[in-house]
């Protein structure tokens, strides 16, 4: 291995450490607790080393969001691949989405609530975000219905899931009806 390759590998490892540490700190104490000073202390590198990877907290949030999008896409695909039939797939997708949001609140915030400097629904949208949407579209596109654009239907269904995830987390919805909400969403919106 050349010196250059070793340096590149070490840089990538430091970057993964920064993202993992930011994510861990955010999940434990919230995003307000994630500062460059605290991250530098936790990873035992100087702040200038941290800034050589990320220009600031916004870019770190973006990196966590991209990692989260890849994980969510994998979780959605795993859930739907094990399901048989459109209704079962859509229900599995909805449950997997809501489970991901519940299990990873700081990551979910990085993806959809905080400014990570990422473009959504544009030509320059990063690939992990496009792939997360594609994971939704793969299942929802098949139940969009006649004359309904599959991407548009997926956006509306996704918006409903996001609303359920956000309102449930904020304790605005009683938790005992979570399963019934998913059933209603699938029955009335997806009509499968």
Coordinates of C-alpha atoms in Angstrom, one line a residue, residues 2-181:
X2 CA 1.4 3.4 -1.0
X3 CA 1.7 6.3 1.5
X4 CA -1.1 8.1 -0.5
X5 CA -3.4 5.1 -0.2
X6 CA -2.8 4.8 3.5
X7 CA -3.5 8.6 4.0
X8 CA -6.7 8.3 2.0
X9 CA -7.8 5.3 4.1
X10 CA -7.0 7.1 7.3
X11 CA -8.9 10.2 6.1
X12 CA -11.9 8.1 5.3
X13 CA -11.8 6.4 8.7
X14 CA -11.6 9.8 10.5
X15 CA -14.6 11.0 8.5
X16 CA -16.6 7.9 9.4
X17 CA -15.6 8.5 13.1
X18 CA -16.7 12.1 13.0
X19 CA -20.1 11.1 11.5
X20 CA -20.6 8.2 13.8
X21 CA -19.7 10.3 16.9
X22 CA -22.0 13.1 15.8
X23 CA -24.8 10.7 15.3
X24 CA -24.3 9.0 18.6
X25 CA -24.1 12.4 20.4
X26 CA -27.3 13.6 18.7
X27 CA -29.2 10.4 19.5
X28 CA -28.1 10.7 23.1
X29 CA -28.5 14.4 23.8
X30 CA -30.1 16.0 20.7
X31 CA -28.5 18.0 17.8
X32 CA -28.0 21.1 20.0
X33 CA -25.3 19.1 21.9
X34 CA -23.4 18.4 18.7
X35 CA -20.8 21.1 18.4
X36 CA -17.4 21.0 16.6
X37 CA -15.7 21.5 20.0
X38 CA -17.5 18.5 21.6
X39 CA -16.9 16.4 18.5
X40 CA -13.2 17.2 18.4
X41 CA -12.9 16.3 22.1
X42 CA -14.8 13.0 21.7
X43 CA -12.8 11.9 18.6
X44 CA -9.6 13.1 20.2
X45 CA -8.6 15.2 17.2
X46 CA -8.2 19.0 17.0
X47 CA -10.9 21.2 15.6
X48 CA -8.8 22.0 12.6
X49 CA -8.6 18.3 11.8
X50 CA -12.4 18.2 12.0
X51 CA -12.7 21.2 9.8
X52 CA -10.5 19.6 7.2
X53 CA -13.3 17.1 6.7
X54 CA -16.4 19.2 7.2
X55 CA -16.8 23.0 7.0
X56 CA -19.1 22.9 10.0
X57 CA -22.1 21.3 11.7
X58 CA -24.3 21.8 8.6
X59 CA -22.1 19.5 6.5
X60 CA -21.9 17.0 9.4
X61 CA -25.8 16.9 9.5
X62 CA -25.8 16.4 5.8
X63 CA -23.4 13.4 6.1
X64 CA -25.6 11.9 8.8
X65 CA -28.6 12.4 6.6
X66 CA -27.0 10.7 3.6
X67 CA -26.0 7.7 5.8
X68 CA -29.5 7.6 7.2
X69 CA -31.0 7.7 3.8
X70 CA -29.0 4.7 2.7
X71 CA -30.0 2.8 5.9
X72 CA -33.6 3.7 5.4
X73 CA -33.6 2.5 1.8
X74 CA -32.1 -0.8 2.9
X75 CA -34.7 -1.2 5.7
X76 CA -37.6 -0.5 3.3
X77 CA -36.3 -2.9 0.7
X78 CA -35.7 -5.6 3.3
X79 CA -39.2 -5.2 4.7
X80 CA -40.9 -5.2 1.3
X81 CA -38.9 -8.1 -0.2
X82 CA -40.2 -10.4 2.5
X83 CA -43.8 -9.4 1.8
X84 CA -46.1 -11.2 -0.6
X85 CA -48.7 -9.2 -2.5
X86 CA -49.2 -5.4 -3.0
X87 CA -51.2 -4.8 0.2
X88 CA -48.7 -6.7 2.4
X89 CA -45.8 -4.9 0.7
X90 CA -47.3 -1.4 1.2
X91 CA -48.1 -2.2 4.8
X92 CA -44.6 -3.5 5.4
X93 CA -43.1 -0.4 3.8
X94 CA -45.2 1.9 6.0
X95 CA -44.3 0.0 9.2
X96 CA -40.6 -0.1 8.2
X97 CA -40.6 3.6 7.6
X98 CA -42.3 4.5 10.9
X99 CA -40.1 2.0 12.7
X100 CA -37.0 3.7 11.2
X101 CA -38.1 7.1 12.2
X102 CA -38.9 5.9 15.8
X103 CA -35.6 4.0 16.3
X104 CA -33.4 6.8 14.8
X105 CA -34.9 10.1 15.8
X106 CA -31.7 12.2 15.4
X107 CA -31.0 10.6 12.0
X108 CA -34.5 11.2 10.9
X109 CA -34.2 14.9 12.0
X110 CA -31.0 15.2 10.0
X111 CA -32.7 13.7 7.0
X112 CA -36.0 15.8 7.1
X113 CA -36.0 18.5 9.7
X114 CA -32.6 20.1 9.9
X115 CA -30.6 22.0 7.2
X116 CA -27.9 19.6 6.1
X117 CA -27.3 21.6 2.9
X118 CA -28.7 18.8 0.7
X119 CA -30.9 19.4 -2.3
X120 CA -34.1 17.3 -2.6
X121 CA -36.0 16.8 -5.8
X122 CA -33.3 18.4 -8.0
X123 CA -30.8 17.3 -10.5
X124 CA -28.0 17.6 -8.0
X125 CA -29.8 15.6 -5.3
X126 CA -27.3 13.2 -3.8
X127 CA -27.6 9.6 -4.8
X128 CA -28.5 8.2 -1.3
X129 CA -31.6 10.5 -1.2
X130 CA -32.6 9.5 -4.7
X131 CA -32.3 5.9 -3.7
X132 CA -34.4 6.3 -0.5
X133 CA -37.1 7.8 -2.7
X134 CA -36.7 5.0 -5.2
X135 CA -37.1 2.5 -2.4
X136 CA -40.5 4.0 -1.7
X137 CA -41.4 4.3 -5.3
X138 CA -40.6 0.6 -6.0
X139 CA -43.5 -0.5 -3.8
X140 CA -45.9 2.4 -4.0
X141 CA -45.6 2.8 -7.8
X142 CA -47.4 -0.5 -8.3
X143 CA -50.5 0.7 -6.3
X144 CA -50.7 4.3 -7.6
X145 CA -53.8 3.5 -9.6
X146 CA -54.8 4.2 -13.2
X147 CA -54.1 7.7 -14.4
X148 CA -52.0 8.6 -11.3
X149 CA -48.4 9.4 -11.8
X150 CA -46.4 6.9 -9.6
X151 CA -43.9 9.5 -8.4
X152 CA -46.7 11.9 -7.4
X153 CA -48.5 9.2 -5.6
X154 CA -45.3 8.2 -3.8
X155 CA -44.7 11.8 -2.7
X156 CA -48.3 12.0 -1.2
X157 CA -47.9 8.7 0.6
X158 CA -44.5 9.6 1.9
X159 CA -45.8 13.0 3.1
X160 CA -48.5 11.0 5.1
X161 CA -45.9 8.7 6.6
X162 CA -43.7 11.7 7.5
X163 CA -46.7 13.4 9.1
X164 CA -47.5 10.2 11.1
X165 CA -43.8 9.8 12.2
X166 CA -43.5 13.5 13.2
X167 CA -46.8 13.8 15.0
X168 CA -46.4 10.4 16.8
X169 CA -42.9 11.4 18.0
X170 CA -44.2 14.8 19.2
X171 CA -46.8 12.9 21.2
X172 CA -49.6 14.6 19.2
X173 CA -51.2 11.3 18.3
X174 CA -52.2 8.6 20.8
X175 CA -49.8 5.6 20.4
X176 CA -52.5 2.9 20.8
X177 CA -53.8 3.7 17.3
X178 CA -50.5 3.4 15.4
X179 CA -51.4 0.1 13.8
X180 CA -54.9 1.3 12.8
X181 CA -53.4 4.5 11.3

